[in-house]
Amino acid sequence: AQGVCSLNYETGLPDLQQLSTHFAHSCLLSCVFMSIQGMSKEHIMEIRSKNINPMTSKITYYKKPVFIHQGHMQWLWDMDGRRYLDLFAGVATVAVGHCHPKVTAAVEKQLKKLWHTTNIYVNAPLHEYCEKLASHLPDPLKVIYLTNSGSEANDLAMLMARIHTGNYDIITFRGSYHGGSQQTMGLTSQSSYKYPIATSSGCTHTMCPDVFRGPWGGSHCRDSPVQTIRQCSCAQGQCMANEQYIGQLKETFAASVPSRVAGFFGEPIQGMGGAVQYPKNYFKEAYKLVREKGGVCIADEVQTGFGRTGTHFWGFQGYGILPDIVTMAKGIGNGFPMAAVVTTPEIAASFAKAYHFNTFGGNSVACAVGSAVLDVRIKEDGLQQNCHHVGTYLMTELAKLRDKHKIIGDVRGKGLQIGVEMVKDKTSREPLCPQAMMEIFEDVKDMGVLIGKGGLYGQTFRIQPPMCITTADVDFFLAVFDKAIHNYMDRQ
């Protein structure tokens, strides 16, 4: 990889002799060479086929699975000692890095003191963490309820919205993903995550204001270092695409829901949907319309929160909006099962009209993890700034590959939430077929980099790495990605 370290295309890894100089700041090189003891791959796969629900195998990445054994910061090692640059972070979850030493130390300290009591007792870690988290949210978003997962947080946000407003219907975007519980399955708008059963009713999906794949879009629509290749004739300060998509939302209000609604869900940048970004002013106008209909506005920050977008700590701040409820998970605990719903005192008071109990929400170890993660992000490692600097560099360089390769249709995102949408050709913008996506995906893995996939048709590569990656890591990935696309095109 140019300027990084030589790439051995037979093994798919950089020259290990050069790793000690290039990756000294983050690698435990002994992991590469260690003798790994324990269960064999064959035994693992036997257990997987007999004792693990087959759904796990259905969603397992890669035809030849990666047997992950150990991690450190942005690096993972498999059972054979092969090293991978992790650019997906367990789906944008391992935010500050695998086994970050300061987070690990905080966990060890808490484990020796107290594992669990539940929130029916008053314990310091819960209150210390909630005060710290609230200090990073604007007024009046100061009341916190801790849960275990993003699905659970979004499920609870739906309940809060309905109880507080006295209304039932909730609107979200087509292509959205808000969870896999029976309630949030109704909110989620991707057929591959739907079962032929009754899910939450009262969920309506409006057109996603996707300025690349949607019917309208231009070259100045989104808040991103990289814009679409579509041309735009809008005058300064105007956005025809935004007006058209807001028109679609108004039509949804007129045709598909009652005159009063409970709320509106929106990810600041769609995650599972493929890092889709919207026109800059869409949320401002959408929030106004929702509130006129009696609804509350919910920002799903499960993937965009905690500085990942670079310029702001929360994704919604990039649009200059203030939601009524914010949900968060994934990066909140760096991989520890933890999530939260944050809202206003008024909405929280409505929720207190009956009992709601969560056994593990506010667990002492979880709160110690969350507190350490916040400290590392903000006070110690400056990871929000790193997201902005490294993410902008990565997107700018990916845009050069987009201009070079005819099958790269769009590069988008903000900070270190990035999508690369693959197409048959740039004119039709039709999605690249699943087989082609898989070939490139596997090739990137075989050369030592792990990325994700998303989009309604599985046509978008997702890059959401630990927030500690460097520009040198980016250069390595760019060389690998460029080579993988060349390999695919040569086979054609």
Coordinates of C-alpha atoms in Angstrom, one line a residue:
A1 CA 0.0 0.0 0.0
Q2 CA 1.5 3.2 -1.2
G3 CA 3.5 5.0 1.5
V4 CA 2.3 2.6 4.2
C5 CA 3.8 -0.8 3.9
S6 CA 4.3 -3.3 1.0
L7 CA 1.3 -5.5 0.4
N8 CA 1.7 -9.2 -0.1
Y9 CA -1.2 -10.2 -2.4
E10 CA -0.6 -13.9 -1.9
T11 CA -1.3 -13.6 1.8
G12 CA -3.4 -10.5 1.6
L13 CA -1.4 -8.9 4.4
P14 CA 1.2 -6.2 4.6
D15 CA 4.8 -7.3 5.1
L16 CA 4.9 -8.2 8.8
Q17 CA 8.5 -7.1 9.1
Q18 CA 7.3 -3.5 8.5
L19 CA 4.5 -3.6 11.0
S20 CA 6.6 -2.9 14.0
T21 CA 7.5 0.6 12.6
H22 CA 4.2 1.5 11.0
F23 CA 1.8 0.2 13.6
A24 CA 3.9 0.5 16.8
H25 CA 1.4 3.0 18.3
S26 CA -1.5 0.6 18.2
C27 CA -0.4 -3.0 17.6
L28 CA 0.4 -5.8 19.9
L29 CA 2.7 -7.6 17.5
S30 CA 3.0 -10.6 19.6
C31 CA -0.6 -11.4 18.7
V32 CA 0.4 -12.0 15.1
F33 CA 2.9 -14.6 16.0
M34 CA 1.4 -16.2 19.1
S35 CA 0.4 -19.8 19.4
I36 CA -3.3 -19.8 19.9
Q37 CA -4.6 -22.5 22.1
G38 CA -8.2 -23.6 22.7
M39 CA -11.1 -24.8 20.6
S40 CA -10.5 -25.8 17.0
K41 CA -12.3 -24.2 14.1
E42 CA -13.9 -27.5 13.2
H43 CA -15.3 -27.8 16.7
I44 CA -16.5 -24.2 16.7
M45 CA -18.4 -24.7 13.4
E46 CA -19.9 -28.0 14.7
I47 CA -21.3 -26.1 17.7
R48 CA -22.5 -23.3 15.4
S49 CA -24.5 -25.8 13.3
K50 CA -25.9 -27.8 16.3
N51 CA -26.4 -25.3 19.1
I52 CA -26.5 -21.8 17.7
N53 CA -29.7 -20.6 16.1
P54 CA -29.4 -20.8 12.3
M55 CA -30.2 -17.1 12.0
T56 CA -26.6 -16.5 13.2
S57 CA -25.2 -18.4 10.3
K58 CA -27.5 -16.7 7.9
I59 CA -26.1 -13.3 8.8
T60 CA -22.5 -14.3 9.3
Y61 CA -20.2 -12.3 7.1
Y62 CA -18.0 -13.9 4.4
K63 CA -18.2 -17.3 2.6
K64 CA -15.1 -18.3 4.6
P65 CA -15.8 -16.8 8.0
V66 CA -13.3 -14.9 10.0
F67 CA -12.5 -16.6 13.4
I68 CA -11.9 -13.5 15.5
H69 CA -9.6 -14.2 18.5
Q70 CA -8.3 -11.0 19.9
G71 CA -8.5 -7.2 19.4
H72 CA -6.5 -4.1 20.2
M73 CA -7.7 -0.6 19.3
Q74 CA -8.4 -0.6 15.5
W75 CA -6.9 -4.1 15.0
L76 CA -8.3 -7.6 15.1
W77 CA -6.5 -11.0 14.9
D78 CA -8.0 -14.3 13.9
M79 CA -7.2 -17.7 15.2
D80 CA -4.4 -18.1 12.7
G81 CA -2.7 -14.9 13.8
R82 CA -3.8 -13.0 10.7
R83 CA -4.2 -9.3 11.4
Y84 CA -7.1 -7.2 10.1
L85 CA -7.7 -3.5 10.1
D86 CA -11.2 -3.2 11.5
L87 CA -13.2 -0.5 9.7
F88 CA -16.6 -1.6 10.8
A89 CA -16.1 -1.8 14.6
G90 CA -18.8 -4.4 15.2
V91 CA -21.3 -2.2 13.4
A92 CA -20.1 1.2 14.6
T93 CA -20.0 -0.1 18.2
V94 CA -16.4 -0.4 19.3
A95 CA -16.0 3.4 19.3
V96 CA -12.8 4.1 21.2
G97 CA -11.0 0.9 20.2
H98 CA -10.9 -2.8 21.0
C99 CA -9.8 -3.5 24.6
H100 CA -8.9 0.2 25.1
P101 CA -6.6 0.0 28.2
K102 CA -8.3 2.8 30.1
V103 CA -11.8 1.4 29.6
T104 CA -10.5 -2.1 30.5
A105 CA -9.0 -0.7 33.7
A106 CA -12.3 0.9 34.6
V107 CA -14.2 -2.4 34.1
E108 CA -11.7 -4.3 36.2
K109 CA -12.0 -1.8 39.0
Q110 CA -15.8 -1.9 39.1
L111 CA -15.9 -5.7 38.8
K112 CA -13.9 -5.9 42.1
K113 CA -16.4 -3.6 43.8
L114 CA -19.9 -4.3 42.6
W115 CA -21.4 -6.1 39.6
H116 CA -25.1 -5.5 39.8
T117 CA -27.9 -4.2 42.0
T118 CA -30.6 -2.9 39.5
N119 CA -32.0 0.6 39.6
I120 CA -34.4 -0.2 42.5
Y121 CA -31.5 0.6 44.7
V122 CA -29.5 3.8 44.7
N123 CA -25.9 3.2 43.7
A124 CA -23.2 5.8 42.7
P125 CA -22.1 4.5 39.2
L126 CA -25.6 5.0 37.8
H127 CA -25.9 8.6 39.1
E128 CA -22.4 9.5 38.2
Y129 CA -22.8 8.4 34.7
C130 CA -26.2 10.0 34.1
E131 CA -24.9 13.3 35.3
K132 CA -21.9 13.1 33.0
L133 CA -24.0 12.0 30.0
A134 CA -26.6 14.8 30.6
S135 CA -23.8 17.4 30.6
H136 CA -23.1 16.6 27.0
L137 CA -26.8 17.2 25.9
P138 CA -28.5 20.5 25.3
D139 CA -31.3 21.7 27.5
P140 CA -34.0 20.5 28.0
L141 CA -32.7 17.0 27.1
K142 CA -31.6 16.1 30.6
V143 CA -33.6 13.1 31.8
I144 CA -32.1 9.7 31.1
Y145 CA -33.4 6.1 31.2
L146 CA -30.8 3.4 30.6
T147 CA -31.5 0.2 28.7
N148 CA -29.5 -2.6 27.1
S149 CA -29.8 -2.2 23.3
G150 CA -30.7 0.2 20.6
S151 CA -33.9 -1.8 19.7
E152 CA -35.0 -1.6 23.3
A153 CA -34.2 2.2 23.5
N154 CA -36.2 2.8 20.3
D155 CA -39.1 0.6 21.5
L156 CA -39.2 2.7 24.7
A157 CA -39.1 6.0 22.7
M158 CA -42.1 4.9 20.7
L159 CA -43.9 4.2 24.0
M160 CA -43.0 7.6 25.5
A161 CA -44.1 9.4 22.3
R162 CA -47.5 7.7 22.3
I163 CA -48.1 8.2 26.1
H164 CA -47.0 11.8 26.1
T165 CA -49.0 12.9 23.0
G166 CA -52.0 10.7 23.4
N167 CA -51.6 9.9 19.7
Y168 CA -50.6 6.6 18.1
D169 CA -49.1 7.0 14.6
I170 CA -45.4 7.3 14.1
I171 CA -43.6 8.3 10.8
T172 CA -40.1 7.3 9.7
F173 CA -38.2 6.9 6.4
R174 CA -38.2 4.1 3.9
G175 CA -35.0 2.2 4.2
S176 CA -34.7 2.9 7.9
Y177 CA -33.6 0.5 10.5
H178 CA -34.6 1.1 14.1
G179 CA -34.4 -2.3 15.6
G180 CA -35.6 -5.9 15.6
S181 CA -38.0 -6.1 18.5
Q182 CA -41.6 -6.8 17.6
Q183 CA -42.4 -3.1 18.1
T184 CA -39.4 -1.6 16.3
M185 CA -39.8 -4.1 13.5
G186 CA -42.9 -2.1 12.5
L187 CA -40.7 1.0 12.5
T188 CA -38.0 -0.6 10.5
S189 CA -38.4 -0.3 6.7
Q190 CA -36.4 -3.0 5.1
S191 CA -38.1 -6.2 3.8
S192 CA -35.1 -8.4 4.7
Y193 CA -35.8 -7.6 8.4
K194 CA -39.5 -8.3 8.2
Y195 CA -41.4 -11.5 9.2
P196 CA -44.9 -12.4 7.9
I197 CA -46.4 -11.6 11.3
A198 CA -48.2 -8.8 13.0
T199 CA -45.7 -6.2 14.2
S200 CA -46.3 -2.7 15.7
S201 CA -49.2 -1.0 13.9
G202 CA -49.3 2.7 13.4
C203 CA -46.0 3.0 11.7
T204 CA -45.9 4.8 8.4
H205 CA -42.9 5.1 6.1
T206 CA -42.4 8.3 4.1
M207 CA -40.1 8.7 1.1
C208 CA -36.4 8.8 2.2
P209 CA -34.9 12.1 1.0
D210 CA -31.9 10.3 -0.6
V211 CA -30.3 12.9 -2.9
F212 CA -28.3 10.2 -4.8
R213 CA -30.7 7.4 -5.4
G214 CA -34.0 9.3 -4.9
P215 CA -35.8 11.1 -7.7
W216 CA -34.4 14.5 -6.7
G217 CA -30.9 15.6 -5.7
G218 CA -28.1 17.9 -6.7
S219 CA -24.5 18.8 -6.1
H220 CA -24.9 21.0 -3.0
C221 CA -27.7 19.2 -1.0
R222 CA -26.0 17.5 1.9
D223 CA -23.7 18.4 4.8
S224 CA -20.7 16.3 3.7
P225 CA -17.2 16.9 2.4
V226 CA -18.3 15.0 -0.7
Q227 CA -21.4 15.8 -2.8
T228 CA -23.2 13.7 -5.4
I229 CA -22.2 13.6 -9.0
R230 CA -25.7 14.9 -9.9
Q231 CA -25.9 18.4 -11.3
C232 CA -27.7 21.2 -9.6
S233 CA -29.2 24.4 -10.9
C234 CA -30.5 25.7 -7.6
A235 CA -29.9 29.3 -6.7
Q236 CA -27.8 29.9 -3.6
G237 CA -29.9 29.3 -0.4
Q238 CA -32.5 27.3 -2.3
C239 CA -32.8 23.5 -2.7
M240 CA -35.3 22.1 -5.1
A241 CA -34.7 18.6 -3.8
N242 CA -35.5 19.6 -0.3
E243 CA -38.7 21.2 -1.4
Q244 CA -39.7 18.1 -3.3
Y245 CA -39.0 15.7 -0.4
I246 CA -40.8 17.9 2.1
G247 CA -43.7 17.8 -0.4
Q248 CA -43.7 14.0 -0.1
L249 CA -43.8 14.3 3.7
K250 CA -46.8 16.6 3.4
E251 CA -48.5 14.1 1.2
T252 CA -47.8 11.4 3.8
F253 CA -49.6 13.6 6.3
A254 CA -52.5 14.2 3.9
A255 CA -53.0 10.6 2.8
S256 CA -51.5 8.1 5.2
V257 CA -51.9 9.2 8.9
P258 CA -54.6 10.8 11.1
S259 CA -54.6 14.5 11.6
R260 CA -52.7 14.0 14.9
V261 CA -49.5 11.9 15.2
A262 CA -47.4 10.6 18.0
G263 CA -44.0 11.3 16.5
F264 CA -41.3 11.2 13.8
F265 CA -38.2 9.0 13.9
G266 CA -35.1 9.9 12.0
E267 CA -31.4 8.8 12.0
P268 CA -29.3 11.9 11.3
I269 CA -27.5 9.7 8.8
Q270 CA -29.1 6.3 7.9
G271 CA -26.9 3.5 9.2
M272 CA -28.2 0.2 7.9
G273 CA -29.8 2.1 5.0
G274 CA -26.3 2.8 3.7
A275 CA -25.1 6.1 5.2
V276 CA -27.8 7.9 3.4
Q277 CA -27.8 11.7 4.0
Y278 CA -30.6 14.2 3.4
P279 CA -30.8 17.8 2.2
K280 CA -29.4 20.2 4.8
N281 CA -32.7 21.8 5.8
Y282 CA -34.9 18.8 5.6
F283 CA -35.1 18.0 9.3
K284 CA -35.8 21.7 10.3
E285 CA -38.9 21.7 8.1
A286 CA -39.9 18.1 8.9
Y287 CA -39.7 18.8 12.7
K288 CA -41.9 21.9 12.3
L289 CA -44.6 19.9 10.4
V290 CA -44.5 17.0 12.9
R291 CA -45.0 19.4 15.9
E292 CA -47.9 21.1 14.1
K293 CA -49.5 17.7 14.0
G294 CA -49.1 17.2 17.7
G295 CA -46.1 14.8 17.5
V296 CA -42.7 14.7 19.1
C297 CA -39.4 14.4 17.2
I298 CA -37.1 11.5 17.9
A299 CA -33.4 11.4 16.9
D300 CA -32.0 7.9 16.6
E301 CA -28.3 8.5 17.4
V302 CA -27.5 4.8 17.8
Q303 CA -24.9 5.0 15.1
T304 CA -24.2 8.7 14.7
G305 CA -23.8 9.8 18.4
F306 CA -20.8 10.5 20.6
G307 CA -18.7 12.5 18.1
R308 CA -18.7 10.0 15.2
T309 CA -19.8 12.7 12.7
G310 CA -16.8 14.8 13.7
T311 CA -18.1 18.4 13.7
H312 CA -20.6 17.8 16.5
F313 CA -21.1 15.4 19.4
W314 CA -24.5 14.4 18.2
G315 CA -25.6 14.0 14.6
F316 CA -28.7 16.1 15.1
Q317 CA -26.6 19.1 16.0
G318 CA -25.2 19.2 12.4
Y319 CA -28.7 20.1 11.2
G320 CA -29.3 22.9 13.8
I321 CA -32.3 21.0 15.3
L322 CA -33.4 20.0 18.8
P323 CA -35.3 16.7 19.1
D324 CA -37.7 15.9 21.9
I325 CA -36.3 12.4 22.5
V326 CA -32.8 11.0 21.7
T327 CA -32.0 7.3 21.6
M328 CA -28.4 6.0 21.7
A329 CA -26.6 2.6 21.9
K330 CA -23.7 0.9 20.3
G331 CA -20.8 3.3 20.8
I332 CA -22.2 4.4 24.2
G333 CA -20.5 1.3 25.8
N334 CA -17.8 0.4 23.3
G335 CA -19.3 -3.0 22.9
F336 CA -20.7 -3.5 26.3
P337 CA -24.5 -4.0 26.2
M338 CA -25.8 -0.6 27.0
A339 CA -28.2 2.0 25.6
A340 CA -30.2 5.1 26.7
V341 CA -33.3 7.2 26.0
V342 CA -32.9 10.9 26.8
T343 CA -35.8 13.2 26.9
T344 CA -37.3 16.3 28.5
P345 CA -38.7 16.6 32.0
E346 CA -42.2 16.9 30.6
I347 CA -42.1 13.7 28.5
A348 CA -40.4 11.9 31.3
A349 CA -43.2 12.8 33.7
S350 CA -45.8 11.4 31.3
F351 CA -43.8 8.1 31.2
A352 CA -43.9 7.9 35.0
K353 CA -47.7 7.5 35.0
A354 CA -47.2 3.7 35.3
Y355 CA -44.4 1.3 36.3
H356 CA -41.6 0.4 33.9
F357 CA -38.8 -1.8 35.1
N358 CA -35.5 -2.8 33.4
T359 CA -33.4 -5.4 35.2
F360 CA -30.1 -4.5 33.7
G361 CA -30.6 -0.9 32.7
G362 CA -28.2 1.1 34.8
N363 CA -26.0 -1.9 35.7
S364 CA -23.0 -0.8 37.7
V365 CA -20.4 -2.3 35.3
A366 CA -22.2 -0.8 32.3
C367 CA -22.2 2.6 33.9
A368 CA -18.5 2.3 34.7
V369 CA -17.8 1.4 31.1
G370 CA -20.0 4.3 29.8
S371 CA -18.2 6.8 32.0
A372 CA -14.8 5.6 31.0
V373 CA -15.8 5.7 27.3
L374 CA -16.9 9.4 27.7
D375 CA -13.7 10.3 29.4
V376 CA -11.5 8.7 26.7
R377 CA -13.6 10.3 23.9
I378 CA -13.6 13.8 25.2
K379 CA -10.8 14.5 27.7
E380 CA -8.0 12.1 26.8
D381 CA -8.0 10.9 23.2
G382 CA -9.7 13.7 21.3
L383 CA -11.7 11.2 19.2
Q384 CA -14.3 13.6 17.9
Q385 CA -11.6 15.8 16.3
N386 CA -10.0 12.6 15.0
C387 CA -13.3 11.6 13.3
H388 CA -13.5 15.0 11.6
H389 CA -9.8 15.0 10.5
V390 CA -9.4 11.4 9.4
G391 CA -13.0 11.0 8.1
T392 CA -12.7 14.1 5.9
Y393 CA -9.4 12.8 4.5
L394 CA -10.9 9.4 3.8
M395 CA -14.0 10.7 2.0
T396 CA -11.9 13.1 -0.1
E397 CA -9.6 10.3 -1.2
L398 CA -12.6 7.9 -1.8
A399 CA -14.1 10.6 -4.1
K400 CA -11.0 10.3 -6.2
L401 CA -11.6 6.5 -6.5
R402 CA -15.2 7.3 -7.4
D403 CA -14.0 9.5 -10.3
K404 CA -11.6 6.7 -11.3
H405 CA -13.9 3.7 -11.2
K406 CA -17.2 3.5 -13.1
I407 CA -18.8 1.2 -10.6
I408 CA -18.4 3.6 -7.6
G409 CA -21.5 5.8 -7.8
D410 CA -21.5 7.8 -4.6
V411 CA -19.3 8.6 -1.6
R412 CA -21.1 10.2 1.3
G413 CA -21.1 10.7 5.0
K414 CA -19.6 12.8 7.7
G415 CA -16.8 12.1 10.1
L416 CA -16.3 8.4 10.4
Q417 CA -19.8 7.3 9.2
I418 CA -19.2 6.7 5.5
G419 CA -21.0 5.0 2.7
V420 CA -19.6 4.0 -0.7
E421 CA -22.5 3.1 -3.0
M422 CA -21.7 0.7 -5.9
V423 CA -23.5 0.9 -9.2
K424 CA -23.7 -0.8 -12.5
D425 CA -23.0 2.5 -14.1
K426 CA -23.2 6.1 -13.1
T427 CA -25.9 7.1 -15.6
S428 CA -28.6 4.6 -14.4
R429 CA -27.4 4.5 -10.8
E430 CA -28.7 0.9 -10.7
P431 CA -27.3 -1.0 -7.8
L432 CA -24.3 -3.3 -8.4
C433 CA -25.5 -6.9 -8.2
P434 CA -25.1 -8.9 -4.9
Q435 CA -22.5 -11.3 -6.5
A436 CA -20.3 -8.5 -7.5
M437 CA -20.6 -6.8 -4.1
M438 CA -19.6 -10.1 -2.5
E439 CA -16.6 -10.6 -4.7
I440 CA -15.2 -7.2 -3.8
F441 CA -16.2 -7.6 -0.1
E442 CA -14.3 -10.9 0.2
D443 CA -11.3 -9.6 -1.6
V444 CA -11.0 -6.6 0.8
K445 CA -11.2 -9.0 3.7
D446 CA -8.6 -11.3 2.2
M447 CA -6.2 -8.4 1.9
G448 CA -6.6 -7.6 5.6
V449 CA -9.4 -5.1 6.0
L450 CA -12.9 -5.6 7.4
I451 CA -15.7 -3.3 6.2
G452 CA -19.5 -3.5 6.3
K453 CA -22.4 -3.6 3.9
G454 CA -25.8 -1.9 3.8
G455 CA -28.4 -0.2 1.7
L456 CA -31.9 -1.3 0.7
Y457 CA -30.3 -3.6 -2.0
G458 CA -27.1 -4.4 -0.2
Q459 CA -25.3 -2.0 -2.6
T460 CA -23.4 0.2 -0.2
F461 CA -20.1 -0.5 1.5
R462 CA -20.2 0.9 5.0
I463 CA -17.1 2.3 6.8
Q464 CA -17.7 3.0 10.5
P465 CA -14.4 2.2 12.2
P466 CA -13.1 2.7 15.8
M467 CA -12.7 6.4 16.1
C468 CA -9.0 6.0 16.8
I469 CA -7.9 5.1 13.2
T470 CA -5.2 7.2 11.6
T471 CA -4.5 8.6 8.1
A472 CA -1.9 5.9 7.7
D473 CA -4.7 3.3 8.2
V474 CA -6.8 5.1 5.6
D475 CA -3.9 5.0 3.1
F476 CA -3.7 1.2 3.7
F477 CA -7.4 0.7 3.2
L478 CA -7.5 2.9 0.1
A479 CA -4.8 0.8 -1.6
V480 CA -6.6 -2.4 -0.6
F481 CA -10.0 -1.1 -1.9
D482 CA -8.6 0.2 -5.1
K483 CA -6.9 -3.2 -5.7
A484 CA -10.1 -5.1 -4.9
I485 CA -12.0 -3.1 -7.5
H486 CA -9.3 -3.5 -10.1
N487 CA -9.4 -7.3 -9.4
Y488 CA -13.1 -7.4 -10.0
M489 CA -12.9 -5.3 -13.2
D490 CA -10.1 -7.5 -14.5
R491 CA -12.3 -10.6 -14.0
Q492 CA -15.0 -9.0 -16.0

